[in-house]
mmCIF file of N, CA and C in Angstrom:
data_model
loop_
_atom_site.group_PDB
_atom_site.id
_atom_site.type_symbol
_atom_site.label_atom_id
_atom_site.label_comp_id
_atom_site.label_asym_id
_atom_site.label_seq_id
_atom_site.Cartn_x
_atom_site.Cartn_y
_atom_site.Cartn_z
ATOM 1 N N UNK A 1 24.173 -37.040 16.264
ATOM 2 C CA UNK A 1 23.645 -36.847 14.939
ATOM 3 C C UNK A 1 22.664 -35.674 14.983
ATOM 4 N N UNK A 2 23.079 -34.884 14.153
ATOM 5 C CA UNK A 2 22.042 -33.645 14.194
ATOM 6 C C UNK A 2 21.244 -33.177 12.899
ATOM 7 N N UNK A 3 20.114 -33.072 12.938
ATOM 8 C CA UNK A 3 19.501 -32.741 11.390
ATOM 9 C C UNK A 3 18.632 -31.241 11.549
ATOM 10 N N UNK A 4 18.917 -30.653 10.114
ATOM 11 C CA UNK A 4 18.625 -29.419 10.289
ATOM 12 C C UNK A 4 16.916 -29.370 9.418
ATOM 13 N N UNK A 5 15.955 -28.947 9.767
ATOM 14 C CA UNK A 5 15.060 -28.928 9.098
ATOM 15 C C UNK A 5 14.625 -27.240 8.461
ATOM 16 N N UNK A 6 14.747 -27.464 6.988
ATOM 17 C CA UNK A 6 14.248 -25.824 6.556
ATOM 18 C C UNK A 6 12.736 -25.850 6.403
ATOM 19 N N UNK A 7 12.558 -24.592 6.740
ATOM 20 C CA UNK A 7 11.026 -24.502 6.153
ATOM 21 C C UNK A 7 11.001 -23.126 5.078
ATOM 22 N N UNK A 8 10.206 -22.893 4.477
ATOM 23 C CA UNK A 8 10.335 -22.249 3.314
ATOM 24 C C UNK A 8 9.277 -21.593 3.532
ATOM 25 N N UNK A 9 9.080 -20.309 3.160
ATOM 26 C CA UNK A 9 7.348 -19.345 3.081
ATOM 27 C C UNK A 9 7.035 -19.667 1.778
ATOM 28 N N UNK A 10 5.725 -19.762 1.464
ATOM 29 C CA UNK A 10 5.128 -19.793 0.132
ATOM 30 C C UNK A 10 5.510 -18.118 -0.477
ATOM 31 N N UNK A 11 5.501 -17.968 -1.873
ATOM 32 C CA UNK A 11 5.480 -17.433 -2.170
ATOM 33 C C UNK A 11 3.716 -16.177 -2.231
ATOM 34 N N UNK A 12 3.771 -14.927 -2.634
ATOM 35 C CA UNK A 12 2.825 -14.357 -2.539
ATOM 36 C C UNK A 12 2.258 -15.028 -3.830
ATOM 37 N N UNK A 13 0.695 -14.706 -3.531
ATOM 38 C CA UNK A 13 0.145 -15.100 -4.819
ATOM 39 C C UNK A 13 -1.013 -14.176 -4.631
ATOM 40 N N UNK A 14 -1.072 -13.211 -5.646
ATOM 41 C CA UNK A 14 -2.142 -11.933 -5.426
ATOM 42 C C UNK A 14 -3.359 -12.436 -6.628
ATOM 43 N N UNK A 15 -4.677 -12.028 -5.672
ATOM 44 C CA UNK A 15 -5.560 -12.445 -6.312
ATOM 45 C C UNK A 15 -5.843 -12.156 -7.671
ATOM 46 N N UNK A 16 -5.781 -10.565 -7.544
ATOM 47 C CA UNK A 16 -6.364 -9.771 -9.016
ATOM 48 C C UNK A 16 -4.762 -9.393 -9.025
ATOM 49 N N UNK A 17 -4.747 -9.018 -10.645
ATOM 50 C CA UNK A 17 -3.666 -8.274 -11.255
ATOM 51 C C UNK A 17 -3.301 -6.898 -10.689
ATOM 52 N N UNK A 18 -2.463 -5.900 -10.777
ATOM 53 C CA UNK A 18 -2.964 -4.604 -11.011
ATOM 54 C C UNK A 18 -3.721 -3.826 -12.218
ATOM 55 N N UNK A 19 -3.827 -4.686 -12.961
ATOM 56 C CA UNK A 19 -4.385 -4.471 -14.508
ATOM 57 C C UNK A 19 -5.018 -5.267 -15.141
ATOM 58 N N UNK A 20 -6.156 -5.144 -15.406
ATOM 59 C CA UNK A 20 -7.059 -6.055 -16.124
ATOM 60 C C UNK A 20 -7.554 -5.942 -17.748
ATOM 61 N N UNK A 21 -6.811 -4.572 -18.141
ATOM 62 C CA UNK A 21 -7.669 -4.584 -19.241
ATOM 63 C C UNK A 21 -8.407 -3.631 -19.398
ATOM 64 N N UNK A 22 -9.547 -3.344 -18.817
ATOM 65 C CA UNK A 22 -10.197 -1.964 -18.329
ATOM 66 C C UNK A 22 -10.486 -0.889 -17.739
ATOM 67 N N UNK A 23 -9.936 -1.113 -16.687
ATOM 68 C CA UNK A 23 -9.160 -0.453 -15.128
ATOM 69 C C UNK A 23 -7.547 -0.585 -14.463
ATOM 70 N N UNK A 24 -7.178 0.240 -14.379
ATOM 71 C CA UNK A 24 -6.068 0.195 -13.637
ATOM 72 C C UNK A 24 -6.518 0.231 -12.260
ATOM 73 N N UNK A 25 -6.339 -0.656 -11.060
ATOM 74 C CA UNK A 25 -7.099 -0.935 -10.191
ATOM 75 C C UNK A 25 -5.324 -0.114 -9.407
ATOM 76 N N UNK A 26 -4.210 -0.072 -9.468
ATOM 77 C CA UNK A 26 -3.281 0.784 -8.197
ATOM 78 C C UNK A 26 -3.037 1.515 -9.346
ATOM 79 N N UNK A 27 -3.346 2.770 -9.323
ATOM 80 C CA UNK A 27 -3.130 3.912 -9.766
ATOM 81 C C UNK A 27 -2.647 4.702 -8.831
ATOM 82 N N UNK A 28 -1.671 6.173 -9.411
ATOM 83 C CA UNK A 28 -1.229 7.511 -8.760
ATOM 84 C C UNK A 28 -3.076 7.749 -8.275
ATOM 85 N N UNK A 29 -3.946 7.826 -9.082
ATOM 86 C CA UNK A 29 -4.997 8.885 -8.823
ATOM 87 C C UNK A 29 -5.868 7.624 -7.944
ATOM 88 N N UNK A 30 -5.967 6.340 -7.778
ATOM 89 C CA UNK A 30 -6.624 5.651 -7.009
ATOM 90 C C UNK A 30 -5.891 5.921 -5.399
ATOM 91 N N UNK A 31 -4.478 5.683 -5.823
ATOM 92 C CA UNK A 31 -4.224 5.742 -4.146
ATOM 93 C C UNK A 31 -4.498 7.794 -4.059
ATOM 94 N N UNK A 32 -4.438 8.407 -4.599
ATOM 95 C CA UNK A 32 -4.539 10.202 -4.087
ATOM 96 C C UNK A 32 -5.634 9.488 -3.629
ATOM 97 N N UNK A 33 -6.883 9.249 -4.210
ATOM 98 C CA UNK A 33 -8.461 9.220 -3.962
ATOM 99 C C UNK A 33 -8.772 8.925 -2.328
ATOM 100 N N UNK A 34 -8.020 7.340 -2.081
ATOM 101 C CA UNK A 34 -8.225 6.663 -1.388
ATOM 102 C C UNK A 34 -7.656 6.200 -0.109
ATOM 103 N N UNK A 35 -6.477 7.156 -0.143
ATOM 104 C CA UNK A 35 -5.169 7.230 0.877
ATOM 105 C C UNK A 35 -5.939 7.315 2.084
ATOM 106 N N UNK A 36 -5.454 7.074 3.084
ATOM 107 C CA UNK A 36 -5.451 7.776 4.663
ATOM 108 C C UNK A 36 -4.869 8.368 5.026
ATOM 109 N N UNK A 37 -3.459 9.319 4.093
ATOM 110 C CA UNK A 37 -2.569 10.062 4.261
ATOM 111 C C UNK A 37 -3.186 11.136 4.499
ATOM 112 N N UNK A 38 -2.504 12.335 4.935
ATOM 113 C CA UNK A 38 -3.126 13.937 4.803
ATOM 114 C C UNK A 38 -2.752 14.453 3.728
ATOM 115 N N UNK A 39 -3.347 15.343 3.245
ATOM 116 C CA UNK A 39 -2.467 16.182 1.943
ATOM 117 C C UNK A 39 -1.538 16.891 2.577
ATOM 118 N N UNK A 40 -1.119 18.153 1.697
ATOM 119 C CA UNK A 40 -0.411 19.129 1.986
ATOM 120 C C UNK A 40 -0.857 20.022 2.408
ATOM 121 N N UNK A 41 -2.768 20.355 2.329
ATOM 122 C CA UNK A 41 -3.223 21.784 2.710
ATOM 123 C C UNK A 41 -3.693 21.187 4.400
ATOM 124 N N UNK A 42 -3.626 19.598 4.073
ATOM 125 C CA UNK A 42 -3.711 19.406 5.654
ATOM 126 C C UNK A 42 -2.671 19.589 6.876
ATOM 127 N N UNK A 43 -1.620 18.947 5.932
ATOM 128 C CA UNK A 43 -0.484 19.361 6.555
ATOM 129 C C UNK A 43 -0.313 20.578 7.284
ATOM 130 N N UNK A 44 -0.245 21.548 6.080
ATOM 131 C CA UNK A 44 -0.118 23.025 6.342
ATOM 132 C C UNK A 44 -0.672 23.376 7.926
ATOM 133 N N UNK A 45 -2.256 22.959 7.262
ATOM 134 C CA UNK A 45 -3.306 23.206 8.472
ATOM 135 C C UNK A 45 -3.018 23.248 9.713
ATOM 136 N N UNK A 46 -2.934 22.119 10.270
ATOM 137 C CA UNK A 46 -2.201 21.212 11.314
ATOM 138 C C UNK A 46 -0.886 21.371 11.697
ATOM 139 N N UNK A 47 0.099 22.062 10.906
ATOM 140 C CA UNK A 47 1.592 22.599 11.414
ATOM 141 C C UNK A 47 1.031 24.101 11.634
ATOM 142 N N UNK A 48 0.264 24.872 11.512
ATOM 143 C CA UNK A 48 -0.262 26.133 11.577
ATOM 144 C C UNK A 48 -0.833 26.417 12.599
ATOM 145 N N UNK A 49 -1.617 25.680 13.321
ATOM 146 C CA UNK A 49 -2.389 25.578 14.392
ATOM 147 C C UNK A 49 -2.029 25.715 15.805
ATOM 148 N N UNK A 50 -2.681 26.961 16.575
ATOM 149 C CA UNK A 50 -2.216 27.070 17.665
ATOM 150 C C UNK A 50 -2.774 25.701 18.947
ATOM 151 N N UNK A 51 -2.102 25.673 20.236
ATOM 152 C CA UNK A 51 -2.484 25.021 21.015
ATOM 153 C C UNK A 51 -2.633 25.670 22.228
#
């Protein structure tokens, strides 16, 4: 006799909205602001650079 047991993940449940009303809290211009990405003049920079 064999029994199969599932388990299931909860679903996400996010605290704040992305939108409240007064703020757009994930914005294009919040993540530019706030990224850890490089730009493009960094980019540039950094592909430009001798070693």
């Amino acid at each position: 006799m064999s029994s199969k047991m599932v388990i299931s993940e909860p679903g996400l449940n996010w605290d704040i909205s992305p939108k409240n009303g007064l703020k757009t809290f994930f914005s294009r211009e919040n993540y530019k602001d706030h990224s850890m990405a490089p730009s493009l003049k960094e980019l540039r920079v950094l592909s430009n650079r001798e070693f």
